[in-house]
Amino acid sequence: MKFYRIVMRRYLASTWTGYGAEIYGGRWNHKGHAAIYLASSVSLAMLETLVHIQDSSTLSEFELFQIEIEDSHILLLQPQDWPADWRSDPAPATTMDIGTEWLELESSLALLVPSTLVPSENNLLLNPRHKDFQACLNSVKPLSFAFDPRLK
């Protein structure tokens, strides 16, 4: 399966480290646990990026990457396992607990989770500490990308 990640140019060196999620935490991980967040489509990656942008003048400072992850490396978080508050803002401890436990177990390279912005679509967490992580980076491709300047 193909997944997408949009990254600000100044953070390109740490694109595949999970450093941002490690220092700030994320919806599906606690601070102190590296994770790499991706989206199942370019448009979802755009939405997931735009929701965090506070200054529209930075829209020209992003790069897009595609990565392919084999289905056999992906664990699907089943809807019955989603906590009742999974869409809450800010992200609840319940979702962070689920993702952090998954990261610590290192049972799969990737975890497929629902997007809070578009619940019928998915985001993917990659575990940079998983034994198969380095090999999956061979499939990374930069793609031509620019946010439409009408987005403000």
PDB file of N, CA and C in Angstrom, residues 16 108-110 126-139:
ATOM      1  N   TRP A  16      12.194  10.828   8.586  1.00  0.00           N
ATOM      2  CA  TRP A  16      11.959   9.402   8.845  1.00  0.00           C
ATOM      3  C   TRP A  16      12.532   8.950  10.184  1.00  0.00           C
ATOM      4  N   SER A 108       4.550  -5.028  14.948  1.00  0.00           N
ATOM      5  CA  SER A 108       4.409  -4.801  13.509  1.00  0.00           C
ATOM      6  C   SER A 108       5.116  -3.498  13.162  1.00  0.00           C
ATOM      7  N   LEU A 109       5.456  -3.367  11.901  1.00  0.00           N
ATOM      8  CA  LEU A 109       6.114  -2.159  11.416  1.00  0.00           C
ATOM      9  C   LEU A 109       5.155  -0.977  11.409  1.00  0.00           C
ATOM     10  N   ALA A 110       3.883  -1.240  11.090  1.00  0.00           N
ATOM     11  CA  ALA A 110       2.925  -0.156  10.892  1.00  0.00           C
ATOM     12  C   ALA A 110       1.592  -0.451  11.563  1.00  0.00           C
ATOM     13  N   LEU A 126       4.252   4.541  11.568  1.00  0.00           N
ATOM     14  CA  LEU A 126       5.407   3.661  11.377  1.00  0.00           C
ATOM     15  C   LEU A 126       6.221   3.677  12.651  1.00  0.00           C
ATOM     16  N   ASN A 127       6.747   2.520  13.009  1.00  0.00           N
ATOM     17  CA  ASN A 127       7.608   2.413  14.181  1.00  0.00           C
ATOM     18  C   ASN A 127       9.061   2.401  13.713  1.00  0.00           C
ATOM     19  N   PRO A 128       9.788   3.513  13.923  1.00  0.00           N
ATOM     20  CA  PRO A 128      11.174   3.574  13.450  1.00  0.00           C
ATOM     21  C   PRO A 128      12.121   2.650  14.209  1.00  0.00           C
ATOM     22  N   ARG A 129      11.643   2.027  15.271  1.00  0.00           N
ATOM     23  CA  ARG A 129      12.481   1.092  16.027  1.00  0.00           C
ATOM     24  C   ARG A 129      12.209  -0.373  15.661  1.00  0.00           C
ATOM     25  N   HIS A 130      11.274  -0.581  14.756  1.00  0.00           N
ATOM     26  CA  HIS A 130      10.950  -1.945  14.332  1.00  0.00           C
ATOM     27  C   HIS A 130      12.073  -2.497  13.450  1.00  0.00           C
ATOM     28  N   LYS A 131      12.289  -3.798  13.522  1.00  0.00           N
ATOM     29  CA  LYS A 131      13.397  -4.444  12.797  1.00  0.00           C
ATOM     30  C   LYS A 131      13.299  -4.288  11.275  1.00  0.00           C
ATOM     31  N   ASP A 132      12.113  -4.088  10.727  1.00  0.00           N
ATOM     32  CA  ASP A 132      11.939  -3.957   9.280  1.00  0.00           C
ATOM     33  C   ASP A 132      11.891  -2.507   8.798  1.00  0.00           C
ATOM     34  N   PHE A 133      12.078  -1.566   9.707  1.00  0.00           N
ATOM     35  CA  PHE A 133      11.926  -0.159   9.338  1.00  0.00           C
ATOM     36  C   PHE A 133      12.927   0.298   8.285  1.00  0.00           C
ATOM     37  N   GLN A 134      14.200   0.039   8.484  1.00  0.00           N
ATOM     38  CA  GLN A 134      15.214   0.527   7.540  1.00  0.00           C
ATOM     39  C   GLN A 134      14.965   0.005   6.130  1.00  0.00           C
ATOM     40  N   ALA A 135      14.547  -1.240   6.010  1.00  0.00           N
ATOM     41  CA  ALA A 135      14.291  -1.823   4.687  1.00  0.00           C
ATOM     42  C   ALA A 135      13.138  -1.117   3.975  1.00  0.00           C
ATOM     43  N   CYS A 136      12.131  -0.693   4.714  1.00  0.00           N
ATOM     44  CA  CYS A 136      10.979  -0.046   4.062  1.00  0.00           C
ATOM     45  C   CYS A 136      11.343   1.318   3.495  1.00  0.00           C
ATOM     46  N   LEU A 137      12.404   1.933   4.003  1.00  0.00           N
ATOM     47  CA  LEU A 137      12.809   3.249   3.505  1.00  0.00           C
ATOM     48  C   LEU A 137      13.309   3.196   2.063  1.00  0.00           C
ATOM     49  N   ASN A 138      13.637   2.000   1.578  1.00  0.00           N
ATOM     50  CA  ASN A 138      14.078   1.859   0.181  1.00  0.00           C
ATOM     51  C   ASN A 138      12.985   2.249  -0.808  1.00  0.00           C
ATOM     52  N   SER A 139      11.731   2.238  -0.363  1.00  0.00           N
ATOM     53  CA  SER A 139      10.622   2.556  -1.270  1.00  0.00           C
ATOM     54  C   SER A 139      10.237   4.038  -1.250  1.00  0.00           C
TER      55      SER A 139
END
